[in-house]
Amino acid sequence: MNRVLSGAAWVAAVALLVVSAAVIALSRGETINALWIVVCAVCAYMVAYRFYGLFIARRVVGLDPARTTPAMRHNDGLDYVPTDKYVLFGHHFAAIAGAGPLVGPVLAAQMGYLPGVLWILVGAVLAGAVQDFIVLFASTRRDGRSLGDMVRMEMGPVAGVIALIGVMLIMVILVAVLALVVVKALVGSPWGTFTVFCTIPIAMFMGVYGRFLRPGRIAEMSVIGFVLLMAAIVLGQPVSESPTLAPLFTFSGEALALMIIAYGFCASVLPVWFLLAPRDYLSTFLKIGAILALAVGIAVVQPHMQMPSVTRFIDGSGPVFSGALFPFLFITIACGAVSGFHALISSGTTPKMLENETQARLIGYGGMLTESFVAIMALIAACILHPGVYFAMNSPPALIGTDAATAAQTIASWGFAITPAELEQIARDVGESTILSRAGGAPTLAVGMAEILSGLIGGRGLMAFWYHFAILFEALFILTTVDAGTRVLRFMIQDLLGTAVPAMRNTQSWGANLVATSLAVGAWGYFLYQGVIDPLGGINTLWPLFGIANQMLAAIALTVCTVVLFKMKRQRHAWVTILPTVWLLICTLTAGWQKLFHPDPRIGFLAHADGFSQALAEGRILAPAKSAAEMSRVIVNDYVDAALTGLFMAIVVAMVVFGVIWVRRALATPGVTVNEVMGGQAPAGARHA
Amino acid sequence: MREAYDLYLGLRRAARLMVGVPDYDTYVAHRRLNHPEEPVMSYEEFFRFVQDRRFDGSGPPRCC
């Protein structure tokens, strides 16, 4: 009877999926309720989890409930602890959820909501969740080894080094592009800048409180921190309206970039308990809370999608990012559909806490589906805005000018009628002087979230509060990533330099610490500053680079998964990882190629450099440069970006070549050649504590 | 009532693990059972220990 009931429920889920997809597909030329997209997504996830996830668990990798996990073998009560699957799901989700799935879909909304929704759903089900799941599985069978270790174990030391360099480069670009998102959100916004500045003393107070006054009382210090944060948002309004205080918190992009660079340096040499850890508590809890609030908000408010399902910008002429739907949509929405970064998390702390191998499906596959749902919500938040508002916020001043009248006129000429008064009204609603050219995704998401949350609580009167709440929530966890990312980079650099100069490896030494931190901050600071002074907004250049890097990492992770499947002699089902690997290769290599050699200077780095070189030779000065020296710097930046893109492409090609070599070797060997750690073995490196 | 309390404890454990603080009771139980002769960290020591370790470069980086 139960089986019949459950069968009926699944038929109902599939039917609902079909109906909601049909509603989305057939509503041509009229707005649809965002709830249809939510229903479609949830049904797609349920069906995928129940059928494809189970297929992978049973047939493709063959999860074995009788096999001991690292948590069982090395149980030390601390790192290796068998953990309840729902508790572990929370841990894993909090670790993979970041700013990526919030920003990417917002940028991709320029092509309409349909391409984004489809890629987020199909990508997560067939690529992203598969990657997270199989990497988690593979790491669990190898004592919770990291991705880099697994590449070394299964594909040799050279492949391991290449993968590590890839990870290091992606960290640099990630921190730079996320810092740029914060800069873009805070330029000329005294309210936002004031509240974000306030997080620093608030976190320090929490740090001292949780370390010395009331050690370890996480809930207490988080509640105190939260109340202070809310107070900071409320106080931000009078500050932004005060003629004496507002100028103190109004900065240009360049100034903010230098401040974030200095801040990143300080934050990563200070002890973690003082600034990083307490802000991590705030940002983690706020992130989970804001995601839940957004889900409730969309369900209750049921906004309509104002953005057309597909816009004319699929041809690549869009103002938000340049490049056609293929391949750039698939690069822009990286996290949320497939994110190579998750492979680092799935091979991090999570595999050390699995109670049973079979739970890898819920945590790996299910965790990514949940992340994908966050991306769907971000896309909804961007698409319920008037398209005119969306394009006003996301187009660079070089295209729409700097006043509402010009902007409205330009955007109307693109086919999205809007009046200057409407643009000014939105700015007043959210308590900002202007909403023009607030690129980077965060402000757009914040306006969308403010629309939804003010519909839930407070009405129009609280729009400005919710807007700055959303900005703060994004800035908070982006800055946590900036700190933590700088720290990780610092350790990677120390490790790398340590091979040449052993003294560099000492993480306790101040000298080595300062040198490595300076290198780390200098690397991402360079790209951040370059992005800030870019007349097309920087996001235009950096986000595709980040997308390419992230998809490149995913291709590496999926290649390892494929090699593992072949070595396990499970190649019959290896198409499950080969399919997304091939797709990612096509996307990253095409996008990389176009970023290098596309004749349109808005897309191709080399074409852009050529344009500037030619102008320089003729003695002309092109914006943003104001002198010949700055012209030369723009050209250098272009070549650096081009070199980096080329490097990403070389890394991914090299990894695939290694993958093919190892697959052939596995095929030529009759037995199973995989390097798994078996149940009864002794702990690898006795654990301390 | 009992279920509600268990749910509260589960949520609490999940929230703490999200910020890198494992379950202290599990740690104590493990130490008592497996290393009865060795000292056990107090909750305060335990908290400082795991807090320092969360960002020491041994774990995975934070996500995008």
XYZ file of N, CA, C and O in Angstrom, chain A residues 178-246:
276
model
N 34.556 39.277 -6.012
C 33.589 39.486 -4.929
C 33.835 40.837 -4.248
O 32.886 41.556 -3.917
N 35.107 41.190 -4.064
C 35.408 42.502 -3.483
C 34.869 43.601 -4.397
O 34.337 44.611 -3.937
N 34.965 43.367 -5.716
C 34.452 44.354 -6.668
C 32.936 44.511 -6.526
O 32.400 45.617 -6.631
N 32.250 43.404 -6.267
C 30.794 43.466 -6.065
C 30.478 44.381 -4.876
O 29.570 45.218 -4.946
N 31.259 44.250 -3.796
C 31.024 45.101 -2.624
C 31.316 46.563 -2.966
O 30.541 47.460 -2.633
N 32.434 46.814 -3.653
C 32.778 48.191 -4.012
C 31.645 48.810 -4.821
O 31.175 49.917 -4.535
N 31.165 48.075 -5.830
C 30.101 48.590 -6.695
C 28.838 48.894 -5.897
O 28.081 49.800 -6.240
N 28.590 48.092 -4.852
C 27.374 48.303 -4.068
C 27.500 49.519 -3.153
O 26.498 50.114 -2.775
N 28.737 49.876 -2.787
C 28.906 50.930 -1.782
C 29.293 52.288 -2.359
O 29.235 53.289 -1.650
N 29.695 52.335 -3.643
C 30.116 53.620 -4.221
C 29.002 54.647 -4.059
O 27.850 54.397 -4.424
N 29.352 55.785 -3.489
C 28.384 56.875 -3.364
C 27.157 56.535 -2.539
O 26.114 57.140 -2.708
N 27.271 55.544 -1.660
C 26.124 55.199 -0.816
C 26.518 55.313 0.649
O 27.031 54.361 1.244
N 26.319 56.516 1.255
C 26.760 56.678 2.642
C 26.031 55.728 3.603
O 26.641 55.225 4.553
N 24.743 55.461 3.326
C 23.987 54.557 4.205
C 24.625 53.164 4.208
O 24.959 52.598 5.249
N 24.832 52.617 2.987
C 25.424 51.283 2.887
C 26.828 51.259 3.468
O 27.190 50.346 4.220
N 27.642 52.274 3.130
C 29.026 52.292 3.595
C 29.073 52.360 5.119
O 29.849 51.643 5.760
N 28.214 53.219 5.694
C 28.193 53.346 7.149
C 27.877 52.002 7.814
O 28.581 51.570 8.727
N 26.838 51.308 7.329
C 26.459 50.043 7.986
C 27.551 48.989 7.809
O 27.853 48.244 8.740
N 28.160 48.953 6.622
C 29.206 47.945 6.418
C 30.428 48.265 7.294
O 31.031 47.369 7.883
N 30.758 49.562 7.414
C 31.861 49.937 8.313
C 31.551 49.506 9.742
O 32.427 49.063 10.476
N 30.281 49.676 10.124
C 29.891 49.333 11.498
C 30.129 47.861 11.820
O 30.312 47.500 12.980
N 30.094 47.009 10.783
C 30.268 45.581 11.075
C 31.644 45.312 11.680
O 31.813 44.341 12.405
N 32.621 46.170 11.404
C 33.974 45.899 11.903
C 34.033 46.044 13.432
O 34.384 45.084 14.119
N 33.660 47.223 14.000
C 33.653 47.279 15.476
C 32.667 46.296 16.110
O 32.960 45.748 17.181
N 31.541 46.050 15.446
C 30.576 45.093 16.016
C 31.221 43.711 16.117
O 31.152 43.043 17.149
N 31.885 43.297 15.030
C 32.523 41.984 15.046
C 33.625 41.940 16.099
O 33.790 40.939 16.809
N 34.384 43.029 16.236
C 35.469 43.034 17.227
C 34.899 42.908 18.635
O 35.439 42.171 19.467
N 33.792 43.609 18.881
C 33.174 43.492 20.197
C 32.716 42.053 20.440
O 32.977 41.469 21.493
N 32.059 41.473 19.432
C 31.626 40.082 19.564
C 32.821 39.168 19.803
O 32.745 38.208 20.582
N 33.915 39.469 19.107
C 35.108 38.641 19.235
C 35.628 38.635 20.658
O 35.885 37.570 21.232
N 35.760 39.822 21.236
C 36.253 39.917 22.612
C 35.250 39.259 23.568
O 35.620 38.501 24.469
N 33.987 39.511 23.313
C 32.925 38.938 24.160
C 32.995 37.407 24.149
O 32.991 36.762 25.197
N 33.100 36.837 22.955
C 33.049 35.380 22.830
C 34.355 34.702 23.205
O 34.395 33.487 23.410
N 35.431 35.501 23.254
C 36.721 34.891 23.565
C 37.025 35.013 25.059
O 37.551 34.096 25.673
N 36.683 36.173 25.649
C 37.112 36.424 27.029
C 35.956 36.648 27.999
O 35.976 36.138 29.103
N 34.949 37.451 27.574
C 33.900 37.788 28.535
C 33.013 36.583 28.815
O 32.794 36.211 29.966
N 32.486 35.985 27.765
C 31.632 34.806 27.908
C 32.090 33.780 26.871
O 31.443 33.603 25.834
N 33.201 33.092 27.143
C 33.804 32.258 26.105
C 32.827 31.216 25.542
O 32.172 30.506 26.294
N 32.762 31.191 24.206
C 32.037 30.122 23.537
C 30.534 30.248 23.538
O 29.843 29.338 23.093
N 30.006 31.379 24.037
C 28.542 31.524 24.013
C 28.142 32.085 22.653
O 27.943 33.292 22.490
N 28.056 31.190 21.680
C 27.879 31.623 20.289
C 26.524 32.284 20.083
O 26.417 33.340 19.455
N 25.473 31.654 20.637
C 24.128 32.201 20.428
C 24.044 33.612 21.011
O 23.575 34.543 20.357
N 24.561 33.752 22.247
C 24.519 35.055 22.908
C 25.206 36.122 22.073
O 24.636 37.178 21.779
N 26.453 35.831 21.680
C 27.184 36.885 20.973
C 26.578 37.145 19.603
O 26.602 38.283 19.118
N 25.994 36.122 18.978
C 25.388 36.346 17.668
C 24.143 37.215 17.790
O 23.896 38.077 16.941
N 23.351 36.992 18.848
C 22.147 37.809 19.040
C 22.552 39.255 19.294
O 21.998 40.190 18.690
N 23.560 39.441 20.143
C 24.037 40.801 20.407
C 24.506 41.446 19.098
O 24.141 42.577 18.768
N 25.298 40.693 18.339
C 25.801 41.210 17.072
C 24.673 41.567 16.127
O 24.688 42.619 15.475
N 23.665 40.700 16.075
C 22.545 40.931 15.161
C 21.787 42.211 15.537
O 21.468 43.031 14.682
N 21.525 42.364 16.835
C 20.802 43.561 17.290
C 21.607 44.820 16.932
O 21.065 45.804 16.416
N 22.932 44.758 17.169
C 23.771 45.913 16.832
C 23.756 46.195 15.328
O 23.738 47.355 14.903
N 23.738 45.127 14.531
C 23.694 45.301 13.075
C 22.418 46.004 12.651
O 22.433 46.920 11.818
N 21.292 45.551 13.204
C 20.020 46.174 12.858
C 20.045 47.654 13.258
O 19.565 48.519 12.525
N 20.629 47.907 14.437
C 20.741 49.299 14.886
C 21.581 50.098 13.888
O 21.266 51.260 13.574
N 22.645 49.462 13.361
C 23.512 50.156 12.402
C 22.736 50.504 11.134
O 22.913 51.577 10.561
N 21.872 49.575 10.701
C 21.083 49.862 9.487
C 20.144 51.038 9.750
O 20.030 51.958 8.938
N 19.466 51.004 10.923
C 18.522 52.085 11.240
C 19.263 53.417 11.348
O 18.824 54.437 10.813
N 20.433 53.397 11.998
C 21.224 54.622 12.156
C 21.747 55.143 10.827
O 22.014 56.336 10.680
N 21.914 54.224 9.874
C 22.464 54.610 8.576
C 21.640 55.675 7.893
O 22.178 56.528 7.180
N 20.329 55.648 8.113
C 19.467 56.622 7.435
C 19.769 58.065 7.864
O 20.056 58.900 7.011
N 19.703 58.363 9.196
C 20.059 59.739 9.569
C 21.473 60.121 9.138
O 21.714 61.276 8.757
N 22.396 59.164 9.173
C 23.760 59.467 8.731
C 23.751 59.880 7.264
O 24.374 60.873 6.876
N 23.010 59.132 6.445
C 23.023 59.425 5.007
C 22.313 60.739 4.706
O 22.510 61.318 3.646
N 21.452 61.192 5.638
C 20.735 62.451 5.391
C 21.421 63.653 6.019
O 21.061 64.800 5.744
N 22.409 63.377 6.888
C 23.075 64.489 7.567
C 24.119 65.118 6.659
O 24.963 64.427 6.084
N 24.065 66.448 6.507
C 25.035 67.106 5.610
C 26.469 67.020 6.126
O 27.411 67.115 5.345
N 26.662 66.841 7.436
C 28.030 66.752 7.945
C 28.549 65.320 7.921
O 29.715 65.072 7.620
N 27.673 64.343 8.262
C 28.143 62.966 8.371
C 28.189 62.245 7.023
O 29.099 61.460 6.759
N 27.202 62.520 6.166
C 27.119 61.782 4.906
C 28.415 61.844 4.096
O 28.874 60.807 3.612
